[in-house]
Coordinates of N, CA, C and O in Angstrom, one line a residue:
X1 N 0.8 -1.2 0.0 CA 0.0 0.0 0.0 C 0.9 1.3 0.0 O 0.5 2.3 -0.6
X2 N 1.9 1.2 0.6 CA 2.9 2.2 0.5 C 3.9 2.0 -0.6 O 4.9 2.7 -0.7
X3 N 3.5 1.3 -1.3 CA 4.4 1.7 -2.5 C 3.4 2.5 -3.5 O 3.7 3.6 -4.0
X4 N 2.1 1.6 -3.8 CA 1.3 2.5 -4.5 C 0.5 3.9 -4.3 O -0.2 4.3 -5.2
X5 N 0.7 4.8 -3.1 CA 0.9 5.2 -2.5 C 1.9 6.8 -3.0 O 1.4 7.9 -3.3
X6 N 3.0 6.4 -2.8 CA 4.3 6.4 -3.3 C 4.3 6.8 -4.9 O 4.5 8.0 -5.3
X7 N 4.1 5.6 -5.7 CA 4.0 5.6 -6.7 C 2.6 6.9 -7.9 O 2.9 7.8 -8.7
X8 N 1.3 6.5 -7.3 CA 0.6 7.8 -7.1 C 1.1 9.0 -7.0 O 1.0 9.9 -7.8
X9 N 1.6 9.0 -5.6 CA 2.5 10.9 -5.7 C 3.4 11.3 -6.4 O 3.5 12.5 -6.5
X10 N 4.3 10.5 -7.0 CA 4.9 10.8 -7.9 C 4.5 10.5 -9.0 O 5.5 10.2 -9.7
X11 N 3.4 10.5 -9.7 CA 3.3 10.5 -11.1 C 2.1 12.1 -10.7 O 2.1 12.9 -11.6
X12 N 1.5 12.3 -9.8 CA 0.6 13.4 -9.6 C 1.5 14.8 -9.6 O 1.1 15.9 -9.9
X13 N 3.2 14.4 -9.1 CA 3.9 15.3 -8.7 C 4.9 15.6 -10.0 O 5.5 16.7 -9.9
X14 N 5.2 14.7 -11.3 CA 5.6 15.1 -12.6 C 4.5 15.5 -13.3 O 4.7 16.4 -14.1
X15 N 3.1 14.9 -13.2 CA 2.2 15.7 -13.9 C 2.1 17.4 -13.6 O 2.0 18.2 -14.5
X16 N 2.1 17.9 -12.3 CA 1.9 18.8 -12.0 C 3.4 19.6 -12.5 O 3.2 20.8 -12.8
X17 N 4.1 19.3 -12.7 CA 5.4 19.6 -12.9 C 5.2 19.8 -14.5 O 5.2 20.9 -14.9
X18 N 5.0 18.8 -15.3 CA 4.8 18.8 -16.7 C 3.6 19.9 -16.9 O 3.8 21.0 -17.5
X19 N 2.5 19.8 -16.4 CA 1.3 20.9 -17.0 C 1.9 22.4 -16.7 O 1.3 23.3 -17.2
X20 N 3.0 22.7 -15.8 CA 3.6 23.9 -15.9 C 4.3 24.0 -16.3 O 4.4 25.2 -16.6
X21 N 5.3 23.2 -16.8 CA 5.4 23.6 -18.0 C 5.7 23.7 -19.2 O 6.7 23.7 -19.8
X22 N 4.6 23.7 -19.4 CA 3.4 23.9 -20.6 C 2.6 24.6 -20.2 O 1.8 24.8 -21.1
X23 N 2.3 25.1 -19.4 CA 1.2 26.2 -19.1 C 1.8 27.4 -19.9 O 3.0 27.6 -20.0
X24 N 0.8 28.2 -20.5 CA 0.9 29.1 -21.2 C 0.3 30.2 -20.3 O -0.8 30.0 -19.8
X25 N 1.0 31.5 -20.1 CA 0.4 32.3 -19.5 C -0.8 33.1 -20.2 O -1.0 33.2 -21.4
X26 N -1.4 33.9 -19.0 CA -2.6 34.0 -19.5 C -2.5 35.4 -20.6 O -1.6 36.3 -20.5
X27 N -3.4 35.4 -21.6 CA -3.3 36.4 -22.5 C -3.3 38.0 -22.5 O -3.8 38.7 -21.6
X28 N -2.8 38.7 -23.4 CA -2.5 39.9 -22.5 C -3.1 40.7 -23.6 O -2.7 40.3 -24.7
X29 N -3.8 41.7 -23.7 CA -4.1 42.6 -24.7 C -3.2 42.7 -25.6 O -2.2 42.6 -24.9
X30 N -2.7 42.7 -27.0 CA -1.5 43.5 -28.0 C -1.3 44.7 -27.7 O -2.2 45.4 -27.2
X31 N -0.3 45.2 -27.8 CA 0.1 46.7 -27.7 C -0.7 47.3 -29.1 O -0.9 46.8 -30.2
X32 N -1.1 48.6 -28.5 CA -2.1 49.3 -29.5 C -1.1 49.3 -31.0 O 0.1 49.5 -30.9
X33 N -1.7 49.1 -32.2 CA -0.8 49.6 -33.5 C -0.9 50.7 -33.7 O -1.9 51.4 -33.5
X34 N 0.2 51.0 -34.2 CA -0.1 53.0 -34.5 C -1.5 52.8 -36.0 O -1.9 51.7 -36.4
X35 N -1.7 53.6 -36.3 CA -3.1 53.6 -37.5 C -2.3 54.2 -38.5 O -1.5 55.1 -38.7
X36 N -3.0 52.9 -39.2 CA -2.1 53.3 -40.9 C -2.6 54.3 -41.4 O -3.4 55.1 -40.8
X37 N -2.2 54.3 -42.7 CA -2.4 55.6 -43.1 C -3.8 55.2 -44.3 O -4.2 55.9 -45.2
X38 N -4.2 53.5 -43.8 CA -5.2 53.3 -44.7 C -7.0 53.5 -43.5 O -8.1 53.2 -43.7
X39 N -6.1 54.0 -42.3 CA -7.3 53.8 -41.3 C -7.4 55.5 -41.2 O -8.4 56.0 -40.7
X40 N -6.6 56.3 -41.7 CA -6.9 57.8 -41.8 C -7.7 58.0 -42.8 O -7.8 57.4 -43.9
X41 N -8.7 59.4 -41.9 CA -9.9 59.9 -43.5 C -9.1 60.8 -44.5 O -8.1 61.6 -44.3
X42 N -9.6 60.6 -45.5 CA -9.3 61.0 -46.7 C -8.9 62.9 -46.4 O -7.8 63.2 -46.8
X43 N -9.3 63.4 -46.0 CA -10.2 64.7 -45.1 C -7.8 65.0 -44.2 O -6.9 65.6 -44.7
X44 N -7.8 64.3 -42.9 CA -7.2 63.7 -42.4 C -5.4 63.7 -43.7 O -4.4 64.4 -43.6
X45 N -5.7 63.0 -44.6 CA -4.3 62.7 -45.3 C -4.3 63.9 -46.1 O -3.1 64.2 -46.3
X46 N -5.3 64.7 -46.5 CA -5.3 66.0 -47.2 C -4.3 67.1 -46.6 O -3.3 67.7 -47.0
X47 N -5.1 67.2 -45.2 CA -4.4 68.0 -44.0 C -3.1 68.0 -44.3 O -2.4 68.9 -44.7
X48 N -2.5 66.2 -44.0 CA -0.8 66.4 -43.9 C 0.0 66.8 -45.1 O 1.0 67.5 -45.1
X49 N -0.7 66.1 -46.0 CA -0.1 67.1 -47.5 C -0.2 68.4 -47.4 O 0.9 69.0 -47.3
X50 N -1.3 69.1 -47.3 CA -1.3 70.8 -47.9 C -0.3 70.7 -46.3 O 0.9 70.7 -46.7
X51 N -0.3 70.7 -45.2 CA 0.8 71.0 -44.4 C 2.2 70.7 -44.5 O 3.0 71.6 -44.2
X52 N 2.5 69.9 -44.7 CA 3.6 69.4 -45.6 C 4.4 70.3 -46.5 O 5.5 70.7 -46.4
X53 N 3.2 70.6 -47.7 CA 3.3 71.2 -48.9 C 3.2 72.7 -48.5 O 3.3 73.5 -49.4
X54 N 3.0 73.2 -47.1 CA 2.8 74.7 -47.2 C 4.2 75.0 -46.2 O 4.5 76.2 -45.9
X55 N 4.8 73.9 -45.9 CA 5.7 74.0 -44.6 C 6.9 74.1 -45.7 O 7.7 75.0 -45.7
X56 N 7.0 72.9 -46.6 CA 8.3 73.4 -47.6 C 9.0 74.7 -48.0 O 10.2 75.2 -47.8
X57 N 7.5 75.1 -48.8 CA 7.0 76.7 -49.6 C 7.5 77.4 -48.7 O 8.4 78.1 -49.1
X58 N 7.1 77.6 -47.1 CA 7.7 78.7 -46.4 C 9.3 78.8 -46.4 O 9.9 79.9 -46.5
X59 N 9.9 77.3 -46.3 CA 11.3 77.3 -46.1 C 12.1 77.6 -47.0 O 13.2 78.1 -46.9
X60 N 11.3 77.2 -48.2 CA 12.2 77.4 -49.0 C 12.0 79.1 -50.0 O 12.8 79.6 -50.8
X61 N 10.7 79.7 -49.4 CA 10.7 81.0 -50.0 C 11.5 82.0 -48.6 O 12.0 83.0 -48.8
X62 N 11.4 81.6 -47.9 CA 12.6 82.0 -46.3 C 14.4 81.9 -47.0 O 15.2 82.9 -47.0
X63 N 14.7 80.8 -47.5 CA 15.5 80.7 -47.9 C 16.1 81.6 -49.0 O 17.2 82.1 -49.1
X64 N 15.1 81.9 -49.8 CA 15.5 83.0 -50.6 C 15.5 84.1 -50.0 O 16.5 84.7 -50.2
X65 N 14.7 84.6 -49.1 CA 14.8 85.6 -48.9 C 16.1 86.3 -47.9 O 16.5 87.4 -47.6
X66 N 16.8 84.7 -47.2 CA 18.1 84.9 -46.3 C 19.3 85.5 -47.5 O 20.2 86.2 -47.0
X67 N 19.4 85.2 -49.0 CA 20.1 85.4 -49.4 C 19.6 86.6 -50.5 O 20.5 87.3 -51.0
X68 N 18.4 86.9 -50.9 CA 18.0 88.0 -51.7 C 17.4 89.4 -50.9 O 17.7 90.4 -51.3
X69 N 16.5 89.4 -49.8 CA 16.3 90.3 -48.9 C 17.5 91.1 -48.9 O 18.7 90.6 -48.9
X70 N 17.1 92.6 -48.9 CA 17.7 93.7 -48.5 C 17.8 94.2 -46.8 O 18.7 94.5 -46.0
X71 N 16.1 94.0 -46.8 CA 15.8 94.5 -45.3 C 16.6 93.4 -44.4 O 16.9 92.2 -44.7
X72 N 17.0 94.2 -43.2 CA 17.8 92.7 -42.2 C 16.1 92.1 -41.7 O 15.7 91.0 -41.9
X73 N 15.2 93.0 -41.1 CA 13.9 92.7 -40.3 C 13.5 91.8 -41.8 O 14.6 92.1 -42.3
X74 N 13.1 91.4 -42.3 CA 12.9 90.9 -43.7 C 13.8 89.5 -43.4 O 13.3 88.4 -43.3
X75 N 15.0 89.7 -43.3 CA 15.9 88.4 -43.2 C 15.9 87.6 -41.6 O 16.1 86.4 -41.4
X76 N 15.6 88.4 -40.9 CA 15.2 87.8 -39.2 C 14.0 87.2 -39.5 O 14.0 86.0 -39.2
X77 N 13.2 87.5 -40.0 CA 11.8 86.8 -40.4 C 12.0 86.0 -41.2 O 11.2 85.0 -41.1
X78 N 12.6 85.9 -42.0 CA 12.6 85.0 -42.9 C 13.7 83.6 -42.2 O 13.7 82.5 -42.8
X79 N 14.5 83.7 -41.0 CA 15.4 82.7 -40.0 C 14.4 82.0 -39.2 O 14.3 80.8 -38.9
X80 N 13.3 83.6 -38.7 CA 12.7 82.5 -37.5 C 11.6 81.4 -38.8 O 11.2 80.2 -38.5
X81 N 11.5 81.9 -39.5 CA 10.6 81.0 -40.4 C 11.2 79.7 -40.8 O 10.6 78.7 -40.7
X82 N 12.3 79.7 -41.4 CA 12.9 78.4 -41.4 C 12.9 77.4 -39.9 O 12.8 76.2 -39.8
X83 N 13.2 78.5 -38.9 CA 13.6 77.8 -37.8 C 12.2 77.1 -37.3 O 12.2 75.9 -36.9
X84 N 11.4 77.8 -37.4 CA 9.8 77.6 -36.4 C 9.5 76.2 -37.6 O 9.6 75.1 -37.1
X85 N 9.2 76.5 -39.0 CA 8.7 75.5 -39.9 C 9.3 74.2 -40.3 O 8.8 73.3 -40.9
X86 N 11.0 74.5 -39.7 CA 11.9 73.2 -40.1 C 10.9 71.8 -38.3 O 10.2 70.8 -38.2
X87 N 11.7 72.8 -37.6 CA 10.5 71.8 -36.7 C 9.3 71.5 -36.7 O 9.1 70.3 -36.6
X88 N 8.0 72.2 -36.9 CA 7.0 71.9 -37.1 C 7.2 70.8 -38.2 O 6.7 69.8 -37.8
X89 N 7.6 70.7 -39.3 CA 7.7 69.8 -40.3 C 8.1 68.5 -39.8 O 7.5 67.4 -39.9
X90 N 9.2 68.6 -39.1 CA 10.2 67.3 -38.5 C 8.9 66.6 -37.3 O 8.8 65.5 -36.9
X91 N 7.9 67.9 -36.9 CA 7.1 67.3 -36.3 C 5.9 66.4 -36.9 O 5.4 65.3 -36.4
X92 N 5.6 67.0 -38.1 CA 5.0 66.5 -38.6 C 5.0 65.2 -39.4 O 3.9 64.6 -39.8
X93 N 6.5 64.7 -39.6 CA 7.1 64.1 -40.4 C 7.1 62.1 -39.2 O 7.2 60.9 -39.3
X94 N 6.9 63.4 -38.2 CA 7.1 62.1 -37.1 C 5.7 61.4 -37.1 O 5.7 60.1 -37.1
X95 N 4.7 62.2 -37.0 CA 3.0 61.9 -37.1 C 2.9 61.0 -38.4 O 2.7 59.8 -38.2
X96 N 3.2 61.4 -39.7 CA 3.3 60.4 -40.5 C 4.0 59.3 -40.7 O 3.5 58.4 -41.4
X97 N 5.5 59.1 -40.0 CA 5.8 58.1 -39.8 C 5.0 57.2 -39.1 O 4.7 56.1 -39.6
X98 N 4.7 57.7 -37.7 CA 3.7 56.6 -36.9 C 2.6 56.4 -37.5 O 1.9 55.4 -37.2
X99 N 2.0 57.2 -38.5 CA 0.4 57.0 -39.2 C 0.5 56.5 -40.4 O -0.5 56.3 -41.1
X100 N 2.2 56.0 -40.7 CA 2.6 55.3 -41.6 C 2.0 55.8 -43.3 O 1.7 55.2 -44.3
X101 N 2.0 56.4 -43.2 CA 1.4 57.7 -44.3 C 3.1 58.6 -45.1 O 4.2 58.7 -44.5
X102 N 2.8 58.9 -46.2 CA 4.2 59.3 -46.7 C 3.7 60.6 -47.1 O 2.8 60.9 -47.8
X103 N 4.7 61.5 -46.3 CA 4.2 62.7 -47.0 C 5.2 63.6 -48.1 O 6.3 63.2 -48.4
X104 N 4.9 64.6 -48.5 CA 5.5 64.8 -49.7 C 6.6 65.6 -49.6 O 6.2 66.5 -48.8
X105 N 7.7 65.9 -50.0 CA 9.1 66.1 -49.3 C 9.4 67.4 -50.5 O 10.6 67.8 -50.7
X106 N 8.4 68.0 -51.0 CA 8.7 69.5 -51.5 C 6.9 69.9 -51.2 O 6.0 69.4 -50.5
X107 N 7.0 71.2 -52.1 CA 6.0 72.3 -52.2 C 5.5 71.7 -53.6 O 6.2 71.2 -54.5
X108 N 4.2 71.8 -53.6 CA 3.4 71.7 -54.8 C 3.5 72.3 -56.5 O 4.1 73.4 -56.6
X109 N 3.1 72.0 -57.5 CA 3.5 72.4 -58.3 C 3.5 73.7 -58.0 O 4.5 74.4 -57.8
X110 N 1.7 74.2 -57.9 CA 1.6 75.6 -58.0 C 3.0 76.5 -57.0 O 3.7 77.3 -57.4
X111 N 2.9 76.0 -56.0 CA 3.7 76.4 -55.3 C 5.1 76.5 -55.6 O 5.9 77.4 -55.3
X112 N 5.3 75.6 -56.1 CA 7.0 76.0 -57.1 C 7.5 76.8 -57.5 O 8.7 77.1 -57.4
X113 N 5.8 77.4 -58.7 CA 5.8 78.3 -59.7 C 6.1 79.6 -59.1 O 6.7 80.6 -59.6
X114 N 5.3 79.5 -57.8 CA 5.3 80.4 -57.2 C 6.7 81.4 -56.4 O 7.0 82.6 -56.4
X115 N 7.6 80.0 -55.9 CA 8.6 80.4 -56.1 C 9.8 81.1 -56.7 O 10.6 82.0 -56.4
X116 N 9.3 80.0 -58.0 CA 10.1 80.5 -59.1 C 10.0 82.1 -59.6 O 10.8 82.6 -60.3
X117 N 8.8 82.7 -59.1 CA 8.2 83.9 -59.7 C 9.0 84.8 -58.5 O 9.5 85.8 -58.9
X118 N 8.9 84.4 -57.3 CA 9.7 85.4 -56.1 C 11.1 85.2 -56.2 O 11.8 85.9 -55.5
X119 N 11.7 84.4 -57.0 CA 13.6 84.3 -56.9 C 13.7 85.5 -58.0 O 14.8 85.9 -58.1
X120 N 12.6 86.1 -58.9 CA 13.5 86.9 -59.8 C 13.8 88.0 -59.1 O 12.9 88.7 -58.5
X121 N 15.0 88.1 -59.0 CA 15.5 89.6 -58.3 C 15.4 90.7 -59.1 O 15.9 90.9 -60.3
X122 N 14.6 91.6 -58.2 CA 14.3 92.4 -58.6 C 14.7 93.9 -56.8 O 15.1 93.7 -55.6
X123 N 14.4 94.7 -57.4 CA 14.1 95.8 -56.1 C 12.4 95.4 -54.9 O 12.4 95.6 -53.7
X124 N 11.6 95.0 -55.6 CA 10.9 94.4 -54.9 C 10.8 93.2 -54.3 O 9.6 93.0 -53.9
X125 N 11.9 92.1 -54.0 CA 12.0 90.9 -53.6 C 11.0 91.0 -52.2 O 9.9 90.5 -52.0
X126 N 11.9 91.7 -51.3 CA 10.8 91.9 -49.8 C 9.3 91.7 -49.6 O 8.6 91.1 -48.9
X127 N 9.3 93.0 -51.1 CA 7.7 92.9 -50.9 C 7.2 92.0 -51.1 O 6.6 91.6 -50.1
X128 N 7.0 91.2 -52.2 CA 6.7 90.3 -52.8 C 7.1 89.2 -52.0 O 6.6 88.2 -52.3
X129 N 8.0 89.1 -50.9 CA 8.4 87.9 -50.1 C 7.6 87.7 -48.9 O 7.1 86.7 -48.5
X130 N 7.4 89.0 -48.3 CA 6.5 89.3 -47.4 C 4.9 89.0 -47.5 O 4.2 88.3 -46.8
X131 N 4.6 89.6 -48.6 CA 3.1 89.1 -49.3 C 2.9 88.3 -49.2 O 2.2 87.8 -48.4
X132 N 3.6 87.6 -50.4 CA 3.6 86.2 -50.2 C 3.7 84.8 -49.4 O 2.9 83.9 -49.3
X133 N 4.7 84.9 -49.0 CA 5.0 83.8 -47.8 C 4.9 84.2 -46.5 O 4.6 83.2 -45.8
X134 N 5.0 85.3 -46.1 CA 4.5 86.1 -45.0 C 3.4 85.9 -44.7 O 3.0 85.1 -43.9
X135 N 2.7 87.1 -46.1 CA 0.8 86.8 -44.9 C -0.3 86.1 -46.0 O -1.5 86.0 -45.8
X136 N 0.4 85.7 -47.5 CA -0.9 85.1 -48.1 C -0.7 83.6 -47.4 O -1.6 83.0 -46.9
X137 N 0.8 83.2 -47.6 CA 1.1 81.6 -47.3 C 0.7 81.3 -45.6 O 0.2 80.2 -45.2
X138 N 1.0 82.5 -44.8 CA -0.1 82.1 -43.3 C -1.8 82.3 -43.0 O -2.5 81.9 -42.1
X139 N -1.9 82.9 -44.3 CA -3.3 83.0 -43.9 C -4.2 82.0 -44.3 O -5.4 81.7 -43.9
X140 N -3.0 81.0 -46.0 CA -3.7 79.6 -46.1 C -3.4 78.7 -44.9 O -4.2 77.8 -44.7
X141 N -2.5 78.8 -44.4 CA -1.7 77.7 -43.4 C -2.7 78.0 -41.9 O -2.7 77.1 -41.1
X142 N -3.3 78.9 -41.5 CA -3.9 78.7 -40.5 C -5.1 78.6 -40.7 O -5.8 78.0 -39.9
X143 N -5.7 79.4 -42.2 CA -7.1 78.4 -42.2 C -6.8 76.5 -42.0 O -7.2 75.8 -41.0
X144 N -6.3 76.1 -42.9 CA -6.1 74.8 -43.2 C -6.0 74.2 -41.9 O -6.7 73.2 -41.7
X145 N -4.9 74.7 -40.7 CA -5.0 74.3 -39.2 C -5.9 74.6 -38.8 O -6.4 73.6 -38.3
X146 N -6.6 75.7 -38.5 CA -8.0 75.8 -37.9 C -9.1 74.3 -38.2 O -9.5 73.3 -37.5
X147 N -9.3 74.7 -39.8 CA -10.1 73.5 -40.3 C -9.7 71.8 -39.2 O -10.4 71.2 -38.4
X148 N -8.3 71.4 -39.6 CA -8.1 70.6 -38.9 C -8.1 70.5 -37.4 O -8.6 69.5 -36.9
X149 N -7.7 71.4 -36.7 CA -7.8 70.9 -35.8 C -9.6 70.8 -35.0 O -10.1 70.2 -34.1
X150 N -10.1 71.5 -35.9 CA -12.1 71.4 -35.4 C -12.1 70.2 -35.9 O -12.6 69.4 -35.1
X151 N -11.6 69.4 -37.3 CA -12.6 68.3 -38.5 C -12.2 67.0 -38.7 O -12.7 66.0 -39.2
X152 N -10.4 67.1 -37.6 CA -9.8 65.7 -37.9 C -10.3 64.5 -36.9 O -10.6 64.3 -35.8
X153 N -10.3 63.7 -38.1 CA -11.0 62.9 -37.3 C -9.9 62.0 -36.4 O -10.1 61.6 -35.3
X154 N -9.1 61.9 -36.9 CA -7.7 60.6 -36.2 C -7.1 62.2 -34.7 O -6.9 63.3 -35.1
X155 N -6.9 61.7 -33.3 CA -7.4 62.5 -32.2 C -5.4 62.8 -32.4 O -5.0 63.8 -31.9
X156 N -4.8 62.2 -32.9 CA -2.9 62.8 -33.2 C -3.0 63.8 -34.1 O -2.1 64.7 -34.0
X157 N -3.9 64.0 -35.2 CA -3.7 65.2 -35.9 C -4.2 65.7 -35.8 O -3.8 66.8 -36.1
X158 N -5.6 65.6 -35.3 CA -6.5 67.0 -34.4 C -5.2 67.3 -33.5 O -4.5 68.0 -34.2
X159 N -4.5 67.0 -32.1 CA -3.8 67.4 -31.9 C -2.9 68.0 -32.0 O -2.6 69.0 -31.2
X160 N -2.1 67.7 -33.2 CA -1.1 68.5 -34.0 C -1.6 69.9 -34.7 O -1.0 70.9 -34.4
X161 N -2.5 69.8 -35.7 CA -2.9 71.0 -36.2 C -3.4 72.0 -35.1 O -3.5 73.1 -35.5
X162 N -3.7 71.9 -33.5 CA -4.7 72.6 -32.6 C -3.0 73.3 -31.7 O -2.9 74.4 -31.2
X163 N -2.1 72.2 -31.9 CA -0.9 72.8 -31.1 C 0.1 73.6 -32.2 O 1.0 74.3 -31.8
X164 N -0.2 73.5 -33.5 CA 0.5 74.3 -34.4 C -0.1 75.6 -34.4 O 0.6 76.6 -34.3
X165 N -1.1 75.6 -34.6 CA -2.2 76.9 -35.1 C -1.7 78.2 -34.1 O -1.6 79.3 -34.6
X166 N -1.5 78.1 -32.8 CA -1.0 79.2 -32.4 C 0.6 80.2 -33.3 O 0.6 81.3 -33.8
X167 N 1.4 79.3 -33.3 CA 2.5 79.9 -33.7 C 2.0 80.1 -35.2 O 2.1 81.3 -35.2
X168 N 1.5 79.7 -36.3 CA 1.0 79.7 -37.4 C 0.4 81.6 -37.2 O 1.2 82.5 -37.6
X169 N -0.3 81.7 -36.9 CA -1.2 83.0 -36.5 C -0.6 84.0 -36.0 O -0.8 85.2 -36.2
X170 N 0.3 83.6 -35.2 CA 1.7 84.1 -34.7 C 2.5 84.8 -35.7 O 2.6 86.0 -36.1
X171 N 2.8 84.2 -35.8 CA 3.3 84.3 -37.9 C 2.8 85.4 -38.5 O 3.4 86.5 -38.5
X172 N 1.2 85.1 -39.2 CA 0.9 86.0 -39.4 C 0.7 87.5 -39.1 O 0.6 88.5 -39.9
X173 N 0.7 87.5 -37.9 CA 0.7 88.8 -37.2 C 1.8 89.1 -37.8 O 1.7 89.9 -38.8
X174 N 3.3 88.4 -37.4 CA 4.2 89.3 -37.7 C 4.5 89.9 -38.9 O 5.0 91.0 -39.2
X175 N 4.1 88.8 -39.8 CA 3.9 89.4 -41.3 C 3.5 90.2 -41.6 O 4.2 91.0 -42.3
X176 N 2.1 90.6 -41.1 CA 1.0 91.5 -41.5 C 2.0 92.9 -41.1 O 2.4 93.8 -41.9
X177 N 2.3 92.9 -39.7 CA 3.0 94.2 -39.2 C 4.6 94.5 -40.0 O 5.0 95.6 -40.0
X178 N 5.1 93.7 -40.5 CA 6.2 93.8 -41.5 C 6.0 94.2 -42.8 O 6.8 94.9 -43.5
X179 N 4.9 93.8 -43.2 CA 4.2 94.3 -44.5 C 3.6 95.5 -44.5 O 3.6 96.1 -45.6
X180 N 2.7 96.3 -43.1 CA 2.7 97.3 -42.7 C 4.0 98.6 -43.5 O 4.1 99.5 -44.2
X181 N 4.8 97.8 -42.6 CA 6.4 98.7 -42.5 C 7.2 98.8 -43.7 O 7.7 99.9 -44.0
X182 N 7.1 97.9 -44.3 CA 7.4 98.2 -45.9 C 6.6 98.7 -46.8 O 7.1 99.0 -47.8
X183 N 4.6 98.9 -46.4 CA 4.4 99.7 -47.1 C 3.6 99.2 -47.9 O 2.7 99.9 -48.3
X184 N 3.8 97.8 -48.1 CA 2.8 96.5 -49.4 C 1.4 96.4 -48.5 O 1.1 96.4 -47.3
X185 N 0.7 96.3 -49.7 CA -0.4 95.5 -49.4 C -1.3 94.7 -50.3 O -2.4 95.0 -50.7
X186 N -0.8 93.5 -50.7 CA -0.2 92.8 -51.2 C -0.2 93.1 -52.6 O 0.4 92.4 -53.4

């Protein structure tokens, strides 16, 4: 009786030993996926293009004007604009990575053209730089953030457009009062 016994506890005591392991622990939620850029609204992928595409335009009509501007106030404006738009971009650039979305790494046609029409040096470069990328290109860039940050539907780019739009408008102001000072309207 004591061997069977015996014998019993040790096969109860490798079973218990074997069902652990092999026990599988218990299941755990997946870590959330970031959202592709096939789960963003159409509305949503618009946003990061025209932002994208209006953040280039600034830098690169900034750029001209670090080397064609006359005015220095003209060329300080035109530094903090590269400076303010190179991050916001790099921020933005980050949103699309995680939303796995590709966004577009110049300024749009029109917007090229547009360029190309402000590099001809002339005596009016300022003006036309200020107009332009100053207060027409902020006054599309903060409607476009407004719009988004009320319409998006994915809650990272409502975010993003709702924490850009201050400096955006920001912007503008200063444009507008720069444009004052030289005198344009548009």
């Amino acid at each position: 009786m004591k061997l069977r016994t015996a014998i019993f506890s040790s096969i109860a005591c490798c079973s218990l030993t074997w069902a652990g392991a092999f026990a599988q622990p218990a299941p755990t939620a997946p870590a959330p996926m970031p959202q592709s850029s096939s789960q963003l609204s159409s509305n949503d992928k618009d946003f990061m293009e025209h932002a994208a595409q209006a953040g280039h335009t600034e830098i690169e009509g900034s750029k001209l004007a670090q080397t064609h501007a006359k005015s220095e106030e003209v060329k300080t404006f035109a530094n903090q604009m590269i400076m303010d738009h190179t991050k916001v971009g790099n921020d933005l650039e980050a949103l699309a990575k995680q939303k796995s979305y590709k966004l577009p790494d110049g300024p749009s046609l029109a917007q090229k053209a547009k360029l190309k029409t402000l590099d001809m040096r002339d005596d009016s470069f300022d003006k036309k730089y200020v107009s332009q990328i100053g207060v027409s290109a902020h006054e599309d860039a903060v409607k476009l953030f407004k719009k988004a940050s009320a319409d998006a539907k994915d809650p990272d780019v409502k975010a993003f457009a709702a924490k850009n739009l201050p400096t955006l408008e920001h912007h503008l102001e200063m444009a507008k009062a720069l444009q004052q000072k030289l005198g344009t309207n548009k």
